[in-house]
XYZ file of C-alpha atoms in Angstrom:
655
model
C 38.560 13.893 10.113
C 38.878 16.181 12.755
C 36.720 16.585 16.011
C 34.914 19.351 14.763
C 34.376 17.642 11.663
C 33.088 14.584 13.163
C 30.778 16.529 15.414
C 29.011 18.447 12.827
C 28.408 15.076 10.705
C 26.720 13.546 13.827
C 24.683 16.530 14.296
C 23.818 16.227 10.749
C 22.927 12.680 11.264
C 20.236 13.687 13.586
C 18.842 16.094 11.814
C 18.441 14.008 8.548
C 16.992 11.292 10.764
C 14.642 13.678 12.428
C 13.241 14.780 8.998
C 12.838 11.106 7.677
C 10.971 10.312 11.252
C 8.610 13.404 10.477
C 8.186 11.582 7.201
C 6.807 8.600 8.345
C 4.740 10.809 11.112
C 2.898 12.609 8.364
C 1.792 9.524 6.629
C -0.096 8.508 9.465
C -0.283 11.115 12.111
C -0.209 10.135 16.058
C -0.031 6.492 14.921
C 3.295 5.752 16.884
C 2.422 1.698 16.262
C 3.337 1.762 12.304
C 6.583 -0.291 11.647
C 7.895 3.030 9.409
C 7.704 4.933 12.645
C 9.040 2.621 15.091
C 12.048 1.978 12.881
C 12.446 5.682 12.225
C 12.293 6.525 16.130
C 14.945 3.788 16.488
C 17.309 5.714 13.951
C 16.762 8.979 15.801
C 17.427 7.744 19.224
C 20.863 6.003 17.703
C 21.652 9.436 15.676
C 21.130 11.564 19.166
C 22.725 9.255 21.307
C 25.945 8.961 19.324
C 25.709 13.227 18.848
C 24.957 13.855 22.152
C 28.320 11.505 23.213
C 30.510 14.707 21.831
C 28.610 17.308 23.761
C 25.216 19.162 23.615
C 23.405 19.652 20.473
C 22.326 23.345 19.626
C 21.421 24.267 16.149
C 20.266 27.534 14.950
C 18.079 27.609 11.851
C 18.273 29.862 8.918
C 15.611 28.974 6.486
C 16.760 25.673 5.057
C 20.134 25.996 6.464
C 21.435 24.808 9.884
C 24.161 26.560 11.918
C 26.408 24.713 14.602
C 28.806 26.700 17.033
C 28.734 29.515 14.368
C 29.403 27.496 11.539
C 26.843 26.360 8.643
C 26.480 22.644 8.609
C 26.689 20.721 5.099
C 23.523 21.103 2.978
C 21.316 18.071 2.996
C 18.009 17.614 1.479
C 16.468 16.208 4.256
C 17.892 18.405 6.701
C 17.090 21.146 4.348
C 13.205 20.414 4.734
C 13.395 20.027 8.385
C 14.771 23.310 8.650
C 12.284 24.884 6.522
C 9.659 23.051 8.314
C 10.795 24.638 11.800
C 11.410 28.265 9.909
C 7.773 28.317 8.793
C 6.582 27.872 12.438
C 8.910 30.939 13.476
C 11.731 28.564 15.370
C 14.948 29.471 15.252
C 16.947 27.340 17.644
C 16.610 23.546 18.029
C 18.345 22.040 21.278
C 18.692 18.242 21.997
C 18.957 17.742 25.558
C 18.504 13.995 25.663
C 17.681 10.696 23.786
C 14.053 11.118 22.674
C 11.709 8.398 22.944
C 8.898 7.967 20.329
C 6.141 9.882 22.478
C 8.655 12.815 22.396
C 9.273 12.809 18.805
C 5.274 12.271 18.206
C 5.248 15.540 20.285
C 7.870 17.426 18.054
C 6.152 16.105 14.950
C 2.909 17.045 15.896
C 3.946 20.786 16.501
C 6.201 20.780 13.149
C 2.925 19.793 11.234
C 0.291 22.343 12.940
C -0.029 25.479 11.051
C 1.688 28.413 12.140
C -1.279 30.508 12.966
C -2.477 27.891 15.230
C 0.839 27.465 16.917
C 0.721 31.428 17.390
C -2.710 31.307 18.886
C -1.365 28.464 21.265
C 1.647 30.633 22.387
C 4.317 29.694 19.708
C 5.911 26.295 18.773
C 8.486 26.464 22.129
C 5.333 26.397 24.441
C 3.338 23.708 22.810
C 6.270 21.459 22.785
C 7.343 22.481 26.454
C 3.404 22.059 27.430
C 3.522 18.644 26.018
C 5.894 17.439 28.622
C 8.917 17.113 26.266
C 12.255 17.384 28.069
C 14.500 16.189 25.707
C 14.197 18.418 23.149
C 13.427 22.238 23.200
C 12.464 24.654 20.586
C 13.236 28.648 20.407
C 10.959 31.234 18.791
C 12.537 33.663 16.422
C 14.097 36.385 17.734
C 15.716 38.066 19.325
C 13.174 41.015 20.039
C 11.810 43.418 22.738
C 8.926 42.254 24.223
C 5.919 44.667 23.708
C 5.156 46.202 27.362
C 8.461 45.479 28.856
C 9.933 47.363 31.470
C 13.102 46.810 30.202
C 14.810 46.391 26.710
C 18.221 44.647 26.701
C 21.079 47.288 25.525
C 21.718 45.302 22.066
C 18.177 45.619 20.937
C 17.932 49.496 22.141
C 20.654 50.628 19.887
C 19.980 51.748 16.724
C 16.432 50.557 16.293
C 14.984 49.747 12.727
C 11.092 49.982 12.778
C 10.350 46.623 11.444
C 8.706 46.525 7.568
C 5.366 45.284 6.995
C 5.312 42.393 4.528
C 3.191 43.577 1.701
C 0.153 41.864 0.477
C -0.229 40.721 -3.246
C -1.932 43.953 -4.610
C 0.689 46.222 -2.771
C 3.407 44.260 -4.110
C 2.172 44.388 -7.807
C 1.436 48.144 -7.142
C 5.072 48.715 -5.922
C 6.588 46.729 -8.949
C 4.439 48.815 -11.295
C 3.787 45.742 -13.295
C 1.186 47.558 -15.643
C 4.209 50.192 -16.594
C 6.392 47.440 -18.131
C 7.272 47.663 -21.789
C 9.374 46.203 -24.291
C 9.595 42.810 -25.385
C 8.703 39.753 -22.843
C 12.247 39.292 -22.094
C 13.006 43.036 -21.306
C 10.032 43.309 -19.069
C 11.262 40.301 -17.019
C 14.509 42.027 -16.689
C 12.993 45.272 -15.718
C 10.765 43.154 -12.936
C 13.439 41.138 -11.438
C 15.288 44.496 -11.177
C 12.668 46.298 -9.386
C 12.189 43.355 -7.274
C 15.406 43.170 -5.970
C 15.414 46.703 -5.269
C 12.150 46.772 -3.268
C 13.070 43.597 -1.264
C 16.426 45.083 -0.368
C 14.772 48.260 1.107
C 12.812 46.432 3.546
C 13.330 45.508 7.330
C 11.320 42.682 8.124
C 11.404 41.092 11.397
C 13.300 37.441 11.598
C 10.733 34.681 10.325
C 9.057 37.247 7.663
C 11.236 36.035 4.642
C 8.848 33.168 4.162
C 5.615 35.296 4.176
C 7.575 37.922 1.583
C 8.313 34.794 -0.489
C 4.978 33.610 -0.455
C 3.545 37.060 -1.762
C 6.126 37.381 -4.207
C 4.769 33.818 -5.580
C 1.622 35.069 -5.692
C 2.457 37.851 -7.983
C 4.717 35.742 -9.989
C 1.697 33.012 -10.792
C -0.576 35.782 -11.834
C 1.839 37.539 -14.337
C 0.466 37.171 -18.069
C 1.950 34.169 -19.535
C 4.546 35.554 -21.644
C 6.359 37.733 -18.964
C 6.027 34.754 -16.711
C 7.928 32.422 -18.992
C 10.389 35.147 -19.738
C 10.894 35.848 -15.688
C 11.418 32.140 -15.210
C 13.977 31.990 -18.323
C 15.931 34.779 -16.626
C 15.715 33.178 -13.167
C 17.322 30.036 -14.684
C 19.938 31.702 -16.653
C 20.945 33.944 -13.564
C 20.009 31.088 -10.556
C 23.761 29.981 -10.210
C 25.100 33.748 -9.118
C 21.905 35.339 -7.919
C 20.645 35.008 -4.536
C 17.213 36.743 -5.242
C 17.057 34.345 -8.367
C 17.507 31.428 -6.056
C 14.980 32.471 -3.658
C 12.195 32.898 -6.253
C 13.016 29.488 -7.669
C 12.861 28.133 -4.275
C 9.196 29.747 -3.947
C 8.113 27.278 -7.240
C 6.842 23.660 -6.191
C 8.391 20.869 -8.513
C 5.265 20.554 -10.616
C 4.787 24.473 -11.126
C 8.880 24.839 -11.960
C 8.311 21.444 -14.191
C 5.201 23.175 -16.208
C 6.915 26.513 -16.577
C 10.125 24.886 -18.290
C 7.889 22.632 -20.841
C 5.945 25.829 -21.686
C 9.313 27.541 -22.211
C 10.026 24.676 -24.624
C 7.169 24.841 -26.666
C 6.963 28.555 -27.328
C 10.754 28.987 -27.919
C 14.109 27.169 -28.903
C 14.875 26.320 -24.979
C 15.342 22.723 -24.121
C 13.144 22.226 -20.727
C 15.381 19.096 -20.192
C 18.709 21.299 -20.409
C 17.086 23.892 -18.322
C 15.950 21.631 -15.658
C 19.629 19.907 -15.606
C 20.886 23.455 -15.385
C 18.700 23.977 -12.171
C 19.844 20.419 -10.734
C 23.630 21.606 -11.415
C 23.307 24.795 -9.705
C 22.213 23.017 -6.542
C 18.557 24.494 -6.438
C 16.652 21.603 -7.280
C 17.208 17.884 -7.288
C 18.142 15.372 -10.079
C 14.308 14.493 -10.227
C 13.469 17.633 -11.865
C 15.075 16.024 -14.736
C 12.821 13.087 -14.662
C 9.805 14.999 -13.976
C 10.497 17.518 -17.037
C 11.296 14.609 -19.295
C 8.020 13.007 -18.374
C 5.752 15.986 -18.853
C 7.395 16.588 -22.431
C 6.227 13.313 -23.289
C 2.620 13.861 -22.132
C 2.623 11.545 -19.050
C 0.375 13.386 -16.958
C -2.804 12.170 -14.736
C -5.375 14.281 -12.981
C -2.791 17.153 -12.319
C 0.042 14.433 -11.033
C 3.175 14.600 -13.229
C 4.304 10.667 -13.677
C 8.001 10.214 -14.180
C 7.312 6.624 -15.389
C 9.202 3.231 -15.339
C 11.061 4.854 -18.269
C 12.932 7.278 -15.690
C 14.014 4.204 -13.907
C 16.126 3.040 -16.663
C 13.595 0.297 -17.577
C 12.454 0.052 -21.069
C 8.858 -1.342 -21.372
C 9.170 -2.621 -24.623
C 11.996 -4.840 -23.350
C 11.841 -8.000 -20.919
C 12.268 -6.807 -17.101
C 15.631 -7.111 -15.414
C 16.713 -10.573 -14.148
C 19.242 -9.276 -11.648
C 18.653 -10.587 -8.236
C 17.603 -8.297 -5.248
C 15.777 -5.937 -7.773
C 12.822 -5.469 -5.831
C 14.636 -2.945 -3.059
C 16.006 -1.082 -6.423
C 13.186 -1.196 -8.470
C 10.480 -0.201 -5.843
C 12.602 2.058 -4.093
C 13.614 3.856 -7.559
C 9.819 3.923 -8.664
C 9.073 5.577 -5.415
C 11.532 8.211 -6.062
C 9.472 9.019 -9.407
C 6.006 9.609 -7.766
C 4.637 12.455 -5.690
C 4.880 10.966 -2.555
C 7.745 12.721 -1.144
C 7.570 11.610 2.382
C 7.795 7.771 1.233
C 10.611 8.967 -1.299
C 12.530 10.081 2.006
C 11.865 6.999 3.890
C 13.142 5.215 1.037
C 16.422 7.064 1.039
C 17.196 5.416 4.588
C 16.974 2.395 3.307
C 19.658 0.017 5.350
C 22.605 -1.427 3.703
C 22.086 -5.344 3.688
C 19.844 -6.953 0.736
C 17.162 -8.128 3.322
C 17.118 -4.543 4.884
C 16.915 -3.019 1.980
C 14.126 -5.346 0.546
C 11.814 -5.087 3.727
C 12.407 -1.068 3.892
C 11.484 -0.825 0.103
C 8.125 -3.148 0.826
C 7.682 -1.229 3.872
C 7.671 2.148 2.090
C 5.607 0.543 -0.878
C 2.817 -0.380 1.740
C 2.471 2.951 3.162
C 2.662 4.687 -0.242
C -0.237 2.387 -1.375
C -2.182 3.283 1.732
C -2.179 6.920 0.733
C -2.448 6.923 -2.865
C -5.511 7.900 -4.382
C -4.712 7.616 -7.914
C -5.536 4.232 -8.895
C -3.254 4.420 -12.047
C -0.323 5.025 -9.910
C -0.993 2.136 -7.522
C -1.291 0.296 -10.898
C 2.020 1.029 -11.990
C 3.576 0.166 -8.547
C 1.612 -3.135 -8.222
C 3.003 -4.007 -12.068
C 6.586 -4.055 -10.691
C 5.753 -5.627 -7.460
C 3.760 -8.683 -9.333
C 7.018 -9.035 -11.795
C 9.090 -9.262 -8.477
C 6.719 -11.865 -7.060
C 6.559 -14.012 -10.304
C 10.248 -14.170 -10.194
C 10.342 -15.015 -6.482
C 7.755 -18.200 -7.270
C 9.568 -19.275 -10.310
C 12.959 -19.635 -8.021
C 10.710 -21.008 -5.533
C 12.072 -18.784 -3.316
C 9.439 -19.130 -0.115
C 11.007 -16.607 2.197
C 10.935 -14.030 -0.621
C 7.270 -14.479 -1.599
C 6.409 -14.740 2.246
C 8.163 -11.060 2.533
C 6.635 -10.031 -0.678
C 2.862 -10.349 -0.539
C 1.644 -9.621 3.415
C 2.358 -6.161 3.208
C 0.489 -5.044 -0.276
C -2.187 -7.182 0.585
C -2.614 -5.248 3.824
C -2.587 -2.107 2.230
C -5.309 -3.124 -0.564
C -7.072 -6.176 0.025
C -8.534 -4.796 3.209
C -10.030 -1.910 1.449
C -13.389 -0.665 1.729
C -12.886 0.650 -1.277
C -13.865 -2.353 -4.135
C -11.745 -0.891 -6.978
C -8.433 -1.221 -4.918
C -8.804 -4.810 -3.677
C -9.392 -5.577 -7.351
C -6.177 -4.010 -7.820
C -4.391 -6.483 -5.623
C -6.506 -9.506 -7.182
C -5.533 -8.213 -10.496
C -1.623 -7.767 -9.517
C -1.969 -11.394 -8.020
C -3.251 -13.133 -10.862
C -0.579 -11.354 -13.342
C 2.082 -12.978 -10.923
C 0.516 -16.160 -10.863
C 1.189 -16.511 -14.689
C -0.346 -19.974 -16.343
C 2.891 -22.139 -17.392
C 4.286 -21.061 -13.587
C 1.225 -22.560 -11.964
C 1.075 -25.581 -13.816
C 4.860 -26.524 -13.157
C 3.994 -25.763 -9.469
C 0.865 -28.048 -9.545
C 2.857 -30.881 -11.350
C 5.374 -30.393 -8.497
C 2.490 -30.896 -6.158
C 1.815 -34.057 -7.483
C 5.444 -35.423 -7.805
C 6.405 -34.889 -4.118
C 4.642 -33.620 -1.007
C 4.070 -30.166 -2.122
C 5.011 -28.518 1.092
C 6.971 -26.106 -0.538
C 4.825 -25.179 -3.056
C 1.680 -24.727 -0.100
C 4.125 -22.312 1.425
C 4.890 -20.618 -1.722
C 1.239 -19.578 -2.348
C -0.123 -19.405 1.317
C 0.677 -15.992 1.740
C -1.576 -14.573 -1.252
C -4.549 -15.970 0.953
C -8.092 -15.344 -0.960
C -6.466 -13.757 -3.823
C -4.266 -16.640 -4.500
C -7.207 -19.110 -4.528
C -9.096 -17.079 -6.969
C -6.387 -16.872 -9.471
C -5.970 -20.427 -9.417
C -9.646 -21.066 -9.517
C -9.758 -18.887 -12.886
C -6.957 -21.100 -13.951
C -8.534 -24.293 -13.429
C -11.796 -22.814 -15.071
C -10.083 -21.983 -18.471
C -8.009 -25.543 -18.219
C -9.154 -27.730 -21.001
C -6.517 -30.697 -20.404
C -7.816 -33.340 -18.153
C -4.594 -34.192 -16.500
C -3.598 -30.590 -15.824
C -6.943 -29.903 -14.276
C -6.244 -33.010 -11.828
C -2.728 -31.109 -11.099
C -4.397 -27.871 -10.438
C -7.414 -29.360 -8.149
C -4.368 -31.233 -6.161
C -2.746 -27.810 -5.734
C -5.812 -26.067 -4.699
C -7.021 -28.875 -2.185
C -3.813 -27.847 -0.395
C -3.728 -23.836 -1.111
C -7.603 -23.301 -0.550
C -7.538 -24.704 3.127
C -8.944 -22.005 5.415
C -10.030 -20.014 2.385
C -13.400 -21.219 1.857
C -15.002 -17.870 0.451
C -13.476 -17.953 -3.249
C -14.599 -21.638 -3.542
C -18.484 -21.173 -2.596
C -18.527 -18.106 -4.563
C -18.105 -20.402 -7.478
C -21.094 -22.527 -6.365
C -22.847 -19.386 -8.044
C -21.073 -19.370 -11.249
C -23.050 -20.040 -14.760
C -20.637 -23.024 -15.679
C -21.596 -26.091 -14.359
C -18.169 -27.515 -14.590
C -16.715 -25.058 -12.548
C -19.657 -25.571 -9.836
C -18.692 -28.982 -9.882
C -15.150 -28.249 -9.485
C -15.939 -25.841 -6.441
C -18.144 -28.848 -4.553
C -15.168 -31.150 -4.733
C -12.901 -28.648 -3.222
C -15.166 -27.811 -0.607
C -15.404 -31.220 0.025
C -11.813 -31.663 1.010
C -11.313 -28.105 2.205
C -14.416 -26.302 3.207
C -15.508 -28.099 6.575
C -18.718 -27.819 8.505
C -18.857 -23.964 7.868
C -19.666 -24.769 4.235
C -22.566 -27.358 4.320
C -25.329 -25.075 3.932
C -24.271 -24.103 0.477
C -23.103 -27.485 -0.376
C -26.721 -28.706 0.451
C -28.070 -25.928 -1.945
C -25.871 -27.287 -4.628
C -27.523 -30.794 -4.383
C -30.375 -29.178 -5.961
C -28.566 -27.849 -9.100
C -29.786 -28.515 -12.594
C -27.061 -30.446 -13.795
C -26.894 -34.395 -12.567
C -22.970 -34.150 -12.160
C -23.120 -31.109 -9.841
C -25.820 -32.725 -7.529
C -23.915 -36.004 -7.331
C -20.667 -34.224 -6.569
C -22.128 -32.377 -3.645
C -23.556 -34.979 -2.022
C -20.334 -36.430 -1.920
C -18.691 -33.328 -0.726
C -21.223 -33.108 2.248
C -20.144 -36.591 3.446
C -16.539 -35.634 3.236
C -16.624 -32.129 4.717
C -19.389 -32.421 7.422
C -19.348 -36.056 8.540
C -21.770 -36.184 11.413
C -22.407 -32.580 11.009
C -23.786 -33.427 7.492
C -26.409 -36.008 8.417
C -29.238 -33.660 8.686
C -28.445 -32.281 5.001
C -27.908 -35.792 3.684
C -31.291 -36.942 5.146
C -33.039 -34.079 3.541
C -31.281 -34.855 0.419
C -32.179 -38.722 0.740
C -35.940 -37.716 1.669
C -36.690 -34.649 -0.730
C -33.751 -34.020 -3.164
C -34.036 -34.684 -6.973
C -34.570 -38.766 -7.640
C -31.049 -39.128 -8.989
C -29.036 -37.764 -5.642
C -31.199 -39.835 -3.301
C -29.616 -42.925 -3.491
C -26.295 -40.964 -3.243
C -27.349 -39.439 -0.391
C -28.224 -43.068 1.310
C -24.752 -44.124 0.674
C -23.182 -41.357 2.113
C -25.152 -41.701 5.170
C -23.922 -45.261 5.511
C -20.502 -44.064 5.245
C -20.971 -41.598 8.128
C -19.461 -43.437 11.288
C -21.724 -41.964 13.872
C -25.268 -43.050 15.443
C -26.646 -39.991 14.142
C -26.330 -41.558 10.505
C -27.596 -45.032 11.787
C -30.598 -43.178 13.176
C -31.224 -41.177 9.891
C -30.846 -44.545 7.853
C -33.935 -45.687 9.712
C -35.456 -42.750 9.381
C -35.520 -43.144 5.317
C -36.334 -46.936 5.842
C -39.553 -46.129 7.763
C -40.609 -43.038 6.007
C -39.490 -43.116 2.682
C -42.320 -43.963 -0.073
C -39.720 -45.652 -2.560
C -39.569 -48.977 -1.412
C -36.264 -49.474 -3.500
C -34.593 -46.323 -1.707
C -35.868 -47.646 1.898
C -34.562 -51.272 1.216
C -31.269 -49.522 0.134
C -31.273 -47.742 3.676
C -32.061 -51.412 5.390
C -29.000 -52.712 3.152
C -26.724 -49.612 4.707
C -27.949 -50.081 8.055
C -26.896 -53.532 8.189
C -23.250 -52.521 7.399
C -23.089 -49.703 9.773
C -20.794 -50.012 12.888
C -23.641 -48.260 14.940
C -26.694 -49.663 12.811
C -27.768 -52.922 14.817
C -30.246 -51.462 17.345
C -31.685 -49.258 14.476
C -31.854 -51.945 12.014
C -33.998 -53.966 14.877
C -36.408 -51.247 15.397
C -37.143 -51.153 11.588
C -37.494 -54.796 11.545
C -39.827 -54.958 14.702
C -41.885 -51.945 13.935
C -41.029 -49.721 16.737
C -40.870 -45.994 15.509
C -43.118 -44.129 14.103
C -44.018 -43.981 11.099
C -43.750 -47.741 10.932
C -41.903 -49.188 7.924
C -44.133 -50.697 5.585
C -44.744 -54.693 5.931
C -42.491 -55.219 2.682
C -39.385 -53.168 4.254
C -39.957 -54.625 7.798
C -39.858 -58.038 6.217
C -36.707 -57.625 4.166
C -35.282 -56.001 7.479
C -35.900 -59.335 9.374
C -34.361 -61.304 6.655
C -31.420 -59.113 6.819
C -31.393 -59.514 10.597
C -31.605 -63.393 10.098
C -28.553 -63.375 7.824
C -26.533 -61.218 10.489
C -27.369 -63.663 13.054
C -26.369 -66.666 10.791
C -23.025 -64.916 10.056
C -22.363 -64.404 13.712
């Protein structure tokens, strides 16, 4: 490769990376902390340093094309979009004087996302970028042209002046093309119209940069043509686009969605195959291959809310068959899926996925997260999550802790924290789809057969949604042994995630509430004591007894007030359990609570039970003496005092 070719390649790489950076910026404007933007800025800096090492970088902009040292750079999809973004804002020169930092890039991208009218009012793109303090990059306005009111005009501009033409508006253009005078078949009218358009535009002397305005006016005229003529004109453009520059420019004014619908309309009303025409445009280089996928999708009726969905079939996935089992498919499948969506910025980010499998996977997940943050169509979100959940299922089945830890957090960040409950529910459903019953039961059995550390690490990234999914499986499981396995798994996974378990205390199924109380005793801690105290008054005895035990296990000394209340005021069948639970709490507060029960409880057998628990409590000797001697108010009944003295005497004999 010659030095000139190497330099052109290096400059092309800078332009490509600049566009990819702009794609990330447009997703989250002015947020330079986004990982996608940070990564994009690093790539721009690396490419800029390499290009500048070969000399100054100044490229002319001719629409979607770039010119370096008088020669056109090879065409590139990303660079072409950068060129159009500049050209639309009356920029014809981009110069690189140093390696831009993230702040410089953000300033450039702010210019390239500002409406051209606003830039014009602020003095132009070049002035706005300069005013932002950027010195590593510069833009030059479209020109050259004499300055209005100047006392000197350069000689090259003074010679043979040609008065600039005014860009016609849509009504003037329609009149000039004499659309109402067209005759013959729709095909004849389309050919006549195209010839008139070529003749009219060829005679215009437009100022540099006004080509964009003319294309916009022509586009508006085409969209308002009668259906038959518009279809015939599109067919004529497709047939001549390979060799006709005017046809190329007219095709370029149509969005993918408009062009796709036009091709499908042609197929419905005539013998032409829309997919063949889409392929013809792709082969001519005026459209990319995704137009073929979009046309195929629209032909099959895959359209929702005005958005054409290429669908998973266009990724080579047969939805009637099992998903591919090839390793490392997350980068390929997710990246491919995004290529078929309407999020063009995310798709461009995906095009820069690095080479190693881990880098490709991380970049794919990063792009998927950003896509989910901006996508408002819940059906599209659901389709992406379907692919993602299958990848998660495979990672769990392979016990791949590292992959599971990478797959879950970006998607949870995008959806679980959303203020829109529907988006949060989508994430929960995707997790449930990944945590299939047989897989989870196998993991639960692994916990019982080993220390379960690996399984706990596998499920930890799912957070509340993972606990919710496991609770659903536990509620539906009929086999007793499997329920025991699931409870063992949940005791490990639910630690630090009491929310979903507390919510189950309100479940209408008593056995679900009992299981929740059991889990909260093992994992909830003092924060759930109020909820467990409420469960001690549940209508089902099994739930009440489980809640009392859970209070003692979860709260320890902090649970003493709740256990005391249950012993004195709770349902009859839980009072004795509450007294026994107080006896198991090895804290002075528990001994004092037992003494209170012995002195105040009207149920003599329960008061005597409290004395027995006091006798065995390591902190209960003083409290027992107080009950026996009648200290404290109210005093214990004489029978309880006598029993307490008897127990004291036995203790003294024993000692």
